[in-house]
């Protein structure tokens, strides 16, 4: 790595002690943009372009007190990392999960800047959430928590300022409670302040499906560029949430056979193909555990997860692996098993699901990697389409939104391919995604002066 990059990385490490996820995300980007930095080293160094890019514009943390069903007061911590407003209002999801901390919020916010730049739409980067655990909470508890969270967050967001959406633990139900409280405080209907809304009060058709569908559109393009397709492929998917379910749906439509889905307790292995309607019923309607799949399909296998180890999903033989649960879910160890089992391509539905070692191992073994920044950008792109529908006070049909999403994913793939080819790393879409998005952001940063 050149001296400037090295210095910025060291400084970032010193400034962000105890934030391993954030440092991992920064390192991954910085190591792959070296050829671009070389071309503009003097001016980037003089204007501290990288130093500015790795420092969030603003981090907000706040207290979230709420009352549980037993009358006991609980206190959680809320976050909003407004990372970059360079190319549009801050935009990125909210995550409710006990593991949430500043490092995770910052890594997600940082990734979001690059992802949003790749969509070609006017959206900046942000992330937020809380260490609140929605599992096992009643609807009323979820509502009270969301209302308290929004009672603080509302002063920092707005349709032209910052537009949150969902992420792990935040789906349609939570967005509804958050929106209701925002509207009540503001005494105005400002539809574009949150995305992922239900269709009945301003949401977009196909937003729920968008991240998973977009992942498969990207995978389709990537395989096509290497004279291959999804048809007849065996696919393993981790997670059974929003991204996993709709990735499975589109993969099956494209002729692939999805044989696994999981949650943090374990994984279902159905060699003849997963019954997705049942998974939707368990996860979207009953909010149950994936193990309940066995009640209807006792012939399927259930493999219990081991705490502290990677999901058992990665031990199942397949052509394509789609990690759609959480960060660092594929370690080097799992990468080795996947390669040994003959995996051809990995598509990152989750954010940063592979460790740096795992990604490098895939690339060294000529496995195609669809990087999260590009491959899961369909969700936020469709959120931007939701925002534009809110501004127009007009709705597109499902097919219209899906067609726009498809076109955006094709454009994103082409941008990644072009950048990888231009810098002599053909087939390395991880590098392609980082370079294509970085160049756009660096140009915008240079144009806007020292801010
Ligand atoms: P959901 O909450 O709908 O589903 C998350 C799934 O992943 C659940 O099955 C959950 O299991 C599992 N999971 C979460 N954390 C862990 C963990 N620490 N260990 C094992 N399994 C875990 O979230 P989404 O589907 O929305 O998000 C999944 C991933 O996709 C995240 O990385 C998110 O950042 C990313 N993403 C989401 C987008 C969206 O539009 N929703 C857009 C772009 C990226 P359990 O129920 O047991 O916790």
PDB file of C-alpha atoms in Angstrom, residues 5-283:
ATOM      1  CA  UNK A   5      -2.934   5.173   2.232  1.00  0.00           C
ATOM      2  CA  UNK A   6      -0.815   3.594   4.930  1.00  0.00           C
ATOM      3  CA  UNK A   7      -0.752   6.801   6.936  1.00  0.00           C
ATOM      4  CA  UNK A   8      -4.534   7.275   6.683  1.00  0.00           C
ATOM      5  CA  UNK A   9      -5.147   3.689   7.707  1.00  0.00           C
ATOM      6  CA  UNK A  10      -2.832   3.969  10.730  1.00  0.00           C
ATOM      7  CA  UNK A  11      -4.448   7.253  11.753  1.00  0.00           C
ATOM      8  CA  UNK A  12      -7.909   5.735  11.391  1.00  0.00           C
ATOM      9  CA  UNK A  13      -6.838   2.841  13.598  1.00  0.00           C
ATOM     10  CA  UNK A  14      -5.611   5.232  16.262  1.00  0.00           C
ATOM     11  CA  UNK A  15      -8.754   7.365  16.098  1.00  0.00           C
ATOM     12  CA  UNK A  16     -11.130   4.426  16.301  1.00  0.00           C
ATOM     13  CA  UNK A  17      -9.698   2.093  18.889  1.00  0.00           C
ATOM     14  CA  UNK A  18     -11.970  -0.831  19.759  1.00  0.00           C
ATOM     15  CA  UNK A  19     -14.003  -0.499  16.572  1.00  0.00           C
ATOM     16  CA  UNK A  20     -12.971  -3.641  14.661  1.00  0.00           C
ATOM     17  CA  UNK A  21     -15.915  -3.766  12.238  1.00  0.00           C
ATOM     18  CA  UNK A  22     -15.439  -0.149  11.271  1.00  0.00           C
ATOM     19  CA  UNK A  23     -11.701  -0.609  10.729  1.00  0.00           C
ATOM     20  CA  UNK A  24     -12.361  -3.737   8.654  1.00  0.00           C
ATOM     21  CA  UNK A  25     -14.717  -1.826   6.335  1.00  0.00           C
ATOM     22  CA  UNK A  26     -12.247   1.052   5.926  1.00  0.00           C
ATOM     23  CA  UNK A  27      -9.326  -1.289   5.304  1.00  0.00           C
ATOM     24  CA  UNK A  28     -11.232  -3.189   2.645  1.00  0.00           C
ATOM     25  CA  UNK A  29     -11.963  -0.016   0.711  1.00  0.00           C
ATOM     26  CA  UNK A  30      -8.568   1.644   1.143  1.00  0.00           C
ATOM     27  CA  UNK A  31      -6.580  -1.406   0.057  1.00  0.00           C
ATOM     28  CA  UNK A  32      -8.515  -1.718  -3.176  1.00  0.00           C
ATOM     29  CA  UNK A  33      -8.452   1.901  -4.365  1.00  0.00           C
ATOM     30  CA  UNK A  34      -4.671   2.222  -4.448  1.00  0.00           C
ATOM     31  CA  UNK A  35      -4.416   2.560  -8.251  1.00  0.00           C
ATOM     32  CA  UNK A  36      -6.840   5.516  -8.195  1.00  0.00           C
ATOM     33  CA  UNK A  37      -5.004   7.163  -5.303  1.00  0.00           C
ATOM     34  CA  UNK A  38      -1.722   6.793  -7.203  1.00  0.00           C
ATOM     35  CA  UNK A  39      -3.179   8.784 -10.090  1.00  0.00           C
ATOM     36  CA  UNK A  40      -4.258  11.743  -7.901  1.00  0.00           C
ATOM     37  CA  UNK A  41      -2.036  11.345  -4.867  1.00  0.00           C
ATOM     38  CA  UNK A  42      -0.849  14.933  -4.570  1.00  0.00           C
ATOM     39  CA  UNK A  43      -4.226  16.609  -4.687  1.00  0.00           C
ATOM     40  CA  UNK A  44      -5.965  14.014  -2.509  1.00  0.00           C
ATOM     41  CA  UNK A  45      -3.213  14.319   0.077  1.00  0.00           C
ATOM     42  CA  UNK A  46      -3.213  18.103   0.057  1.00  0.00           C
ATOM     43  CA  UNK A  47      -6.996  18.259   0.466  1.00  0.00           C
ATOM     44  CA  UNK A  48      -7.025  15.405   3.030  1.00  0.00           C
ATOM     45  CA  UNK A  49      -9.647  13.720   0.886  1.00  0.00           C
ATOM     46  CA  UNK A  50      -9.332  10.273   2.466  1.00  0.00           C
ATOM     47  CA  UNK A  51      -9.072  11.671   5.981  1.00  0.00           C
ATOM     48  CA  UNK A  52     -12.367  13.487   5.404  1.00  0.00           C
ATOM     49  CA  UNK A  53     -13.995  10.451   3.836  1.00  0.00           C
ATOM     50  CA  UNK A  54     -13.326   8.191   6.835  1.00  0.00           C
ATOM     51  CA  UNK A  55     -14.642  10.692   9.386  1.00  0.00           C
ATOM     52  CA  UNK A  56     -18.455  10.689   9.772  1.00  0.00           C
ATOM     53  CA  UNK A  57     -20.050  14.117   9.355  1.00  0.00           C
ATOM     54  CA  UNK A  58     -21.980  13.545  12.583  1.00  0.00           C
ATOM     55  CA  UNK A  59     -22.693  10.802  15.141  1.00  0.00           C
ATOM     56  CA  UNK A  60     -25.778  11.111  17.309  1.00  0.00           C
ATOM     57  CA  UNK A  61     -26.343   8.864  20.319  1.00  0.00           C
ATOM     58  CA  UNK A  62     -29.327   9.104  22.590  1.00  0.00           C
ATOM     59  CA  UNK A  63     -31.205   7.505  25.477  1.00  0.00           C
ATOM     60  CA  UNK A  64     -34.293   5.438  24.645  1.00  0.00           C
ATOM     61  CA  UNK A  65     -36.385   4.788  27.790  1.00  0.00           C
ATOM     62  CA  UNK A  66     -39.512   2.645  27.459  1.00  0.00           C
ATOM     63  CA  UNK A  67     -41.872   0.681  29.683  1.00  0.00           C
ATOM     64  CA  UNK A  68     -42.198  -3.093  29.257  1.00  0.00           C
ATOM     65  CA  UNK A  69     -45.411  -5.089  29.714  1.00  0.00           C
ATOM     66  CA  UNK A  70     -44.615  -5.639  33.419  1.00  0.00           C
ATOM     67  CA  UNK A  71     -44.429  -1.917  34.059  1.00  0.00           C
ATOM     68  CA  UNK A  72     -40.640  -2.068  34.335  1.00  0.00           C
ATOM     69  CA  UNK A  73     -38.723   0.801  32.753  1.00  0.00           C
ATOM     70  CA  UNK A  74     -36.040  -0.301  30.287  1.00  0.00           C
ATOM     71  CA  UNK A  75     -33.287   1.860  28.801  1.00  0.00           C
ATOM     72  CA  UNK A  76     -31.544   1.306  25.469  1.00  0.00           C
ATOM     73  CA  UNK A  77     -29.086   3.359  23.463  1.00  0.00           C
ATOM     74  CA  UNK A  78     -30.082   4.831  20.101  1.00  0.00           C
ATOM     75  CA  UNK A  79     -27.699   5.820  17.299  1.00  0.00           C
ATOM     76  CA  UNK A  80     -27.737   7.696  14.046  1.00  0.00           C
ATOM     77  CA  UNK A  81     -24.460   7.982  12.165  1.00  0.00           C
ATOM     78  CA  UNK A  82     -24.897  10.656   9.483  1.00  0.00           C
ATOM     79  CA  UNK A  83     -21.823   9.697   7.524  1.00  0.00           C
ATOM     80  CA  UNK A  84     -21.987  11.644   4.302  1.00  0.00           C
ATOM     81  CA  UNK A  85     -24.399  14.076   2.635  1.00  0.00           C
ATOM     82  CA  UNK A  86     -22.119  14.508  -0.365  1.00  0.00           C
ATOM     83  CA  UNK A  87     -24.504  13.310  -3.054  1.00  0.00           C
ATOM     84  CA  UNK A  88     -27.903  13.495  -1.344  1.00  0.00           C
ATOM     85  CA  UNK A  89     -29.733  13.428   1.989  1.00  0.00           C
ATOM     86  CA  UNK A  90     -28.304  10.955   4.512  1.00  0.00           C
ATOM     87  CA  UNK A  91     -29.872   7.578   3.738  1.00  0.00           C
ATOM     88  CA  UNK A  92     -29.555   4.176   5.359  1.00  0.00           C
ATOM     89  CA  UNK A  93     -31.418   1.725   7.532  1.00  0.00           C
ATOM     90  CA  UNK A  94     -32.080   1.295  11.240  1.00  0.00           C
ATOM     91  CA  UNK A  95     -30.952  -1.905  12.960  1.00  0.00           C
ATOM     92  CA  UNK A  96     -32.479  -3.177  16.202  1.00  0.00           C
ATOM     93  CA  UNK A  97     -30.260  -5.974  17.532  1.00  0.00           C
ATOM     94  CA  UNK A  98     -28.499  -6.538  20.878  1.00  0.00           C
ATOM     95  CA  UNK A  99     -25.102  -6.519  19.115  1.00  0.00           C
ATOM     96  CA  UNK A 100     -25.510  -2.910  17.906  1.00  0.00           C
ATOM     97  CA  UNK A 101     -22.680  -0.606  18.982  1.00  0.00           C
ATOM     98  CA  UNK A 102     -20.837   2.394  17.551  1.00  0.00           C
ATOM     99  CA  UNK A 103     -18.390   0.264  15.559  1.00  0.00           C
ATOM    100  CA  UNK A 104     -21.200  -1.616  13.801  1.00  0.00           C
ATOM    101  CA  UNK A 105     -23.143   1.596  13.127  1.00  0.00           C
ATOM    102  CA  UNK A 106     -20.048   3.249  11.647  1.00  0.00           C
ATOM    103  CA  UNK A 107     -19.104   0.302   9.452  1.00  0.00           C
ATOM    104  CA  UNK A 108     -22.634   0.144   8.091  1.00  0.00           C
ATOM    105  CA  UNK A 109     -22.743   3.919   7.548  1.00  0.00           C
ATOM    106  CA  UNK A 110     -19.392   3.877   5.776  1.00  0.00           C
ATOM    107  CA  UNK A 111     -20.435   1.011   3.469  1.00  0.00           C
ATOM    108  CA  UNK A 112     -23.680   2.820   2.765  1.00  0.00           C
ATOM    109  CA  UNK A 113     -21.931   5.873   1.255  1.00  0.00           C
ATOM    110  CA  UNK A 114     -20.282   3.723  -1.399  1.00  0.00           C
ATOM    111  CA  UNK A 115     -23.365   1.573  -1.993  1.00  0.00           C
ATOM    112  CA  UNK A 116     -25.587   4.602  -2.450  1.00  0.00           C
ATOM    113  CA  UNK A 117     -23.088   6.167  -4.863  1.00  0.00           C
ATOM    114  CA  UNK A 118     -23.233   3.003  -6.984  1.00  0.00           C
ATOM    115  CA  UNK A 119     -27.021   3.235  -7.382  1.00  0.00           C
ATOM    116  CA  UNK A 120     -26.569   6.391  -9.473  1.00  0.00           C
ATOM    117  CA  UNK A 121     -29.304   8.053  -7.400  1.00  0.00           C
ATOM    118  CA  UNK A 122     -29.013  11.211  -5.246  1.00  0.00           C
ATOM    119  CA  UNK A 123     -28.628   9.660  -1.786  1.00  0.00           C
ATOM    120  CA  UNK A 124     -25.944  10.150   0.862  1.00  0.00           C
ATOM    121  CA  UNK A 125     -24.937   7.579   3.482  1.00  0.00           C
ATOM    122  CA  UNK A 126     -26.102   6.919   7.053  1.00  0.00           C
ATOM    123  CA  UNK A 127     -27.022   4.154   9.473  1.00  0.00           C
ATOM    124  CA  UNK A 128     -28.739   3.983  12.804  1.00  0.00           C
ATOM    125  CA  UNK A 129     -30.411   1.729  15.286  1.00  0.00           C
ATOM    126  CA  UNK A 130     -30.326   0.497  18.817  1.00  0.00           C
ATOM    127  CA  UNK A 131     -29.072  -2.338  20.995  1.00  0.00           C
ATOM    128  CA  UNK A 132     -32.761  -3.119  21.637  1.00  0.00           C
ATOM    129  CA  UNK A 133     -33.602  -6.812  21.102  1.00  0.00           C
ATOM    130  CA  UNK A 134     -37.016  -7.196  19.420  1.00  0.00           C
ATOM    131  CA  UNK A 135     -37.015 -10.992  19.924  1.00  0.00           C
ATOM    132  CA  UNK A 136     -39.698 -12.134  22.331  1.00  0.00           C
ATOM    133  CA  UNK A 137     -41.185  -8.639  22.737  1.00  0.00           C
ATOM    134  CA  UNK A 138     -44.935  -8.068  22.436  1.00  0.00           C
ATOM    135  CA  UNK A 139     -46.364  -5.779  19.734  1.00  0.00           C
ATOM    136  CA  UNK A 140     -47.103  -3.190  22.409  1.00  0.00           C
ATOM    137  CA  UNK A 141     -43.520  -3.272  23.665  1.00  0.00           C
ATOM    138  CA  UNK A 142     -42.219  -2.868  20.113  1.00  0.00           C
ATOM    139  CA  UNK A 143     -44.577   0.073  19.607  1.00  0.00           C
ATOM    140  CA  UNK A 144     -43.562   1.807  22.835  1.00  0.00           C
ATOM    141  CA  UNK A 145     -39.901   1.339  22.019  1.00  0.00           C
ATOM    142  CA  UNK A 146     -40.324   2.707  18.467  1.00  0.00           C
ATOM    143  CA  UNK A 147     -42.289   5.710  19.759  1.00  0.00           C
ATOM    144  CA  UNK A 148     -39.595   6.543  22.298  1.00  0.00           C
ATOM    145  CA  UNK A 149     -36.836   6.063  19.694  1.00  0.00           C
ATOM    146  CA  UNK A 150     -38.559   8.422  17.262  1.00  0.00           C
ATOM    147  CA  UNK A 151     -39.294  11.000  19.951  1.00  0.00           C
ATOM    148  CA  UNK A 152     -35.565  11.723  19.924  1.00  0.00           C
ATOM    149  CA  UNK A 153     -34.676  10.822  16.332  1.00  0.00           C
ATOM    150  CA  UNK A 154     -37.330  13.066  14.718  1.00  0.00           C
ATOM    151  CA  UNK A 155     -35.299  16.247  15.285  1.00  0.00           C
ATOM    152  CA  UNK A 156     -32.413  14.895  13.203  1.00  0.00           C
ATOM    153  CA  UNK A 157     -34.287  13.558  10.142  1.00  0.00           C
ATOM    154  CA  UNK A 158     -36.455  14.840   7.268  1.00  0.00           C
ATOM    155  CA  UNK A 159     -37.225  14.086   3.622  1.00  0.00           C
ATOM    156  CA  UNK A 160     -34.363  16.367   2.469  1.00  0.00           C
ATOM    157  CA  UNK A 161     -32.121  15.804   5.497  1.00  0.00           C
ATOM    158  CA  UNK A 162     -31.942  12.156   6.499  1.00  0.00           C
ATOM    159  CA  UNK A 163     -34.225   9.297   5.462  1.00  0.00           C
ATOM    160  CA  UNK A 164     -33.997   6.102   7.562  1.00  0.00           C
ATOM    161  CA  UNK A 165     -35.364   2.684   6.488  1.00  0.00           C
ATOM    162  CA  UNK A 166     -35.301  -0.888   7.833  1.00  0.00           C
ATOM    163  CA  UNK A 167     -32.468  -3.345   8.468  1.00  0.00           C
ATOM    164  CA  UNK A 168     -32.046  -6.279  10.858  1.00  0.00           C
ATOM    165  CA  UNK A 169     -34.948  -6.260  13.339  1.00  0.00           C
ATOM    166  CA  UNK A 170     -36.688  -3.345  11.619  1.00  0.00           C
ATOM    167  CA  UNK A 171     -39.350  -4.329   9.073  1.00  0.00           C
ATOM    168  CA  UNK A 172     -42.770  -3.049   8.042  1.00  0.00           C
ATOM    169  CA  UNK A 173     -44.230  -3.206  11.565  1.00  0.00           C
ATOM    170  CA  UNK A 174     -41.452  -1.109  13.112  1.00  0.00           C
ATOM    171  CA  UNK A 175     -41.413   1.417  10.243  1.00  0.00           C
ATOM    172  CA  UNK A 176     -45.179   1.854  10.759  1.00  0.00           C
ATOM    173  CA  UNK A 177     -44.802   2.660  14.466  1.00  0.00           C
ATOM    174  CA  UNK A 178     -41.849   4.971  13.776  1.00  0.00           C
ATOM    175  CA  UNK A 179     -43.733   6.801  11.024  1.00  0.00           C
ATOM    176  CA  UNK A 180     -46.854   7.186  13.140  1.00  0.00           C
ATOM    177  CA  UNK A 181     -44.914   8.811  15.946  1.00  0.00           C
ATOM    178  CA  UNK A 182     -42.987  11.102  13.565  1.00  0.00           C
ATOM    179  CA  UNK A 183     -46.229  12.274  11.955  1.00  0.00           C
ATOM    180  CA  UNK A 184     -47.785  12.893  15.340  1.00  0.00           C
ATOM    181  CA  UNK A 185     -44.862  15.009  16.562  1.00  0.00           C
ATOM    182  CA  UNK A 186     -44.535  16.994  13.316  1.00  0.00           C
ATOM    183  CA  UNK A 187     -48.269  17.388  12.764  1.00  0.00           C
ATOM    184  CA  UNK A 188     -47.698  16.901   9.037  1.00  0.00           C
ATOM    185  CA  UNK A 189     -47.704  14.058   6.554  1.00  0.00           C
ATOM    186  CA  UNK A 190     -44.109  13.944   5.289  1.00  0.00           C
ATOM    187  CA  UNK A 191     -44.120  10.632   3.441  1.00  0.00           C
ATOM    188  CA  UNK A 192     -40.527  10.843   2.253  1.00  0.00           C
ATOM    189  CA  UNK A 193     -39.034  10.879   5.769  1.00  0.00           C
ATOM    190  CA  UNK A 194     -38.896   7.078   6.067  1.00  0.00           C
ATOM    191  CA  UNK A 195     -38.839   4.315   3.474  1.00  0.00           C
ATOM    192  CA  UNK A 196     -40.008   0.734   3.717  1.00  0.00           C
ATOM    193  CA  UNK A 197     -43.482   2.037   4.579  1.00  0.00           C
ATOM    194  CA  UNK A 198     -46.535  -0.135   4.070  1.00  0.00           C
ATOM    195  CA  UNK A 199     -48.259   0.313   0.695  1.00  0.00           C
ATOM    196  CA  UNK A 200     -51.441   1.551   2.385  1.00  0.00           C
ATOM    197  CA  UNK A 201     -49.834   4.786   3.670  1.00  0.00           C
ATOM    198  CA  UNK A 202     -47.147   5.747   1.156  1.00  0.00           C
ATOM    199  CA  UNK A 203     -44.824   2.802   0.637  1.00  0.00           C
ATOM    200  CA  UNK A 204     -43.581   1.494  -2.675  1.00  0.00           C
ATOM    201  CA  UNK A 205     -44.605  -1.748  -4.272  1.00  0.00           C
ATOM    202  CA  UNK A 206     -41.608  -4.112  -4.552  1.00  0.00           C
ATOM    203  CA  UNK A 207     -39.618  -2.377  -1.767  1.00  0.00           C
ATOM    204  CA  UNK A 208     -39.978  -5.431   0.472  1.00  0.00           C
ATOM    205  CA  UNK A 209     -38.682  -7.695  -2.294  1.00  0.00           C
ATOM    206  CA  UNK A 210     -36.034  -5.278  -3.610  1.00  0.00           C
ATOM    207  CA  UNK A 211     -32.841  -6.234  -1.771  1.00  0.00           C
ATOM    208  CA  UNK A 212     -33.236  -9.962  -2.381  1.00  0.00           C
ATOM    209  CA  UNK A 213     -34.439  -9.553  -5.966  1.00  0.00           C
ATOM    210  CA  UNK A 214     -31.626  -7.077  -6.676  1.00  0.00           C
ATOM    211  CA  UNK A 215     -29.055  -9.538  -5.350  1.00  0.00           C
ATOM    212  CA  UNK A 216     -30.266 -12.142  -7.845  1.00  0.00           C
ATOM    213  CA  UNK A 217     -30.313  -9.616 -10.712  1.00  0.00           C
ATOM    214  CA  UNK A 218     -26.678  -8.772  -9.930  1.00  0.00           C
ATOM    215  CA  UNK A 219     -25.784 -12.480  -9.690  1.00  0.00           C
ATOM    216  CA  UNK A 220     -27.513 -13.107 -13.037  1.00  0.00           C
ATOM    217  CA  UNK A 221     -25.420 -10.378 -14.699  1.00  0.00           C
ATOM    218  CA  UNK A 222     -22.195 -11.578 -13.095  1.00  0.00           C
ATOM    219  CA  UNK A 223     -22.784 -15.186 -14.172  1.00  0.00           C
ATOM    220  CA  UNK A 224     -23.786 -14.014 -17.655  1.00  0.00           C
ATOM    221  CA  UNK A 225     -20.473 -12.160 -18.005  1.00  0.00           C
ATOM    222  CA  UNK A 226     -18.777 -15.505 -17.364  1.00  0.00           C
ATOM    223  CA  UNK A 227     -21.038 -17.440 -19.754  1.00  0.00           C
ATOM    224  CA  UNK A 228     -23.063 -19.018 -16.978  1.00  0.00           C
ATOM    225  CA  UNK A 229     -26.539 -18.687 -15.458  1.00  0.00           C
ATOM    226  CA  UNK A 230     -28.589 -19.486 -12.366  1.00  0.00           C
ATOM    227  CA  UNK A 231     -30.589 -22.142 -14.160  1.00  0.00           C
ATOM    228  CA  UNK A 232     -30.148 -25.557 -12.562  1.00  0.00           C
ATOM    229  CA  UNK A 233     -27.782 -24.286  -9.853  1.00  0.00           C
ATOM    230  CA  UNK A 234     -27.954 -25.386  -6.221  1.00  0.00           C
ATOM    231  CA  UNK A 235     -28.039 -22.385  -3.894  1.00  0.00           C
ATOM    232  CA  UNK A 236     -27.392 -22.149  -0.159  1.00  0.00           C
ATOM    233  CA  UNK A 237     -28.756 -19.119   1.680  1.00  0.00           C
ATOM    234  CA  UNK A 238     -28.153 -18.025   5.263  1.00  0.00           C
ATOM    235  CA  UNK A 239     -30.739 -16.049   7.184  1.00  0.00           C
ATOM    236  CA  UNK A 240     -34.511 -16.204   6.802  1.00  0.00           C
ATOM    237  CA  UNK A 241     -35.317 -12.518   7.055  1.00  0.00           C
ATOM    238  CA  UNK A 242     -36.257  -9.937   4.490  1.00  0.00           C
ATOM    239  CA  UNK A 243     -33.198 -10.260   2.251  1.00  0.00           C
ATOM    240  CA  UNK A 244     -32.942 -14.063   2.448  1.00  0.00           C
ATOM    241  CA  UNK A 245     -36.619 -14.735   1.670  1.00  0.00           C
ATOM    242  CA  UNK A 246     -36.783 -12.602  -1.478  1.00  0.00           C
ATOM    243  CA  UNK A 247     -33.374 -13.717  -2.722  1.00  0.00           C
ATOM    244  CA  UNK A 248     -34.682 -17.288  -2.430  1.00  0.00           C
ATOM    245  CA  UNK A 249     -37.876 -16.363  -4.286  1.00  0.00           C
ATOM    246  CA  UNK A 250     -36.070 -14.766  -7.248  1.00  0.00           C
ATOM    247  CA  UNK A 251     -33.382 -17.470  -7.380  1.00  0.00           C
ATOM    248  CA  UNK A 252     -36.083 -20.135  -7.663  1.00  0.00           C
ATOM    249  CA  UNK A 253     -37.806 -18.092 -10.393  1.00  0.00           C
ATOM    250  CA  UNK A 254     -34.510 -18.072 -12.281  1.00  0.00           C
ATOM    251  CA  UNK A 255     -34.423 -21.885 -12.219  1.00  0.00           C
ATOM    252  CA  UNK A 256     -32.119 -22.431  -9.231  1.00  0.00           C
ATOM    253  CA  UNK A 257     -32.819 -24.780  -6.320  1.00  0.00           C
ATOM    254  CA  UNK A 258     -32.499 -23.188  -2.872  1.00  0.00           C
ATOM    255  CA  UNK A 259     -31.677 -25.900  -0.325  1.00  0.00           C
ATOM    256  CA  UNK A 260     -30.964 -24.022   2.931  1.00  0.00           C
ATOM    257  CA  UNK A 261     -32.255 -21.171   5.065  1.00  0.00           C
ATOM    258  CA  UNK A 262     -31.265 -20.382   8.635  1.00  0.00           C
ATOM    259  CA  UNK A 263     -31.594 -18.183  11.684  1.00  0.00           C
ATOM    260  CA  UNK A 264     -29.217 -17.662  14.571  1.00  0.00           C
ATOM    261  CA  UNK A 265     -30.300 -20.964  16.165  1.00  0.00           C
ATOM    262  CA  UNK A 266     -29.723 -23.275  13.218  1.00  0.00           C
ATOM    263  CA  UNK A 267     -30.295 -24.178   9.608  1.00  0.00           C
ATOM    264  CA  UNK A 268     -32.825 -26.124   7.564  1.00  0.00           C
ATOM    265  CA  UNK A 269     -31.434 -28.310   4.801  1.00  0.00           C
ATOM    266  CA  UNK A 270     -34.005 -29.464   2.233  1.00  0.00           C
ATOM    267  CA  UNK A 271     -32.149 -31.239  -0.591  1.00  0.00           C
ATOM    268  CA  UNK A 272     -35.208 -31.092  -2.905  1.00  0.00           C
ATOM    269  CA  UNK A 273     -35.696 -27.382  -2.372  1.00  0.00           C
ATOM    270  CA  UNK A 274     -37.004 -25.161   0.434  1.00  0.00           C
ATOM    271  CA  UNK A 275     -40.763 -24.622   0.799  1.00  0.00           C
ATOM    272  CA  UNK A 276     -40.628 -20.829   0.713  1.00  0.00           C
ATOM    273  CA  UNK A 277     -44.329 -20.255   1.409  1.00  0.00           C
ATOM    274  CA  UNK A 278     -43.828 -22.068   4.692  1.00  0.00           C
ATOM    275  CA  UNK A 279     -40.733 -19.984   5.557  1.00  0.00           C
ATOM    276  CA  UNK A 280     -42.736 -16.812   4.846  1.00  0.00           C
ATOM    277  CA  UNK A 281     -45.545 -18.048   7.108  1.00  0.00           C
ATOM    278  CA  UNK A 282     -43.107 -18.869   9.945  1.00  0.00           C
ATOM    279  CA  UNK A 283     -41.011 -15.705   9.664  1.00  0.00           C
TER     280      UNK A 283
END
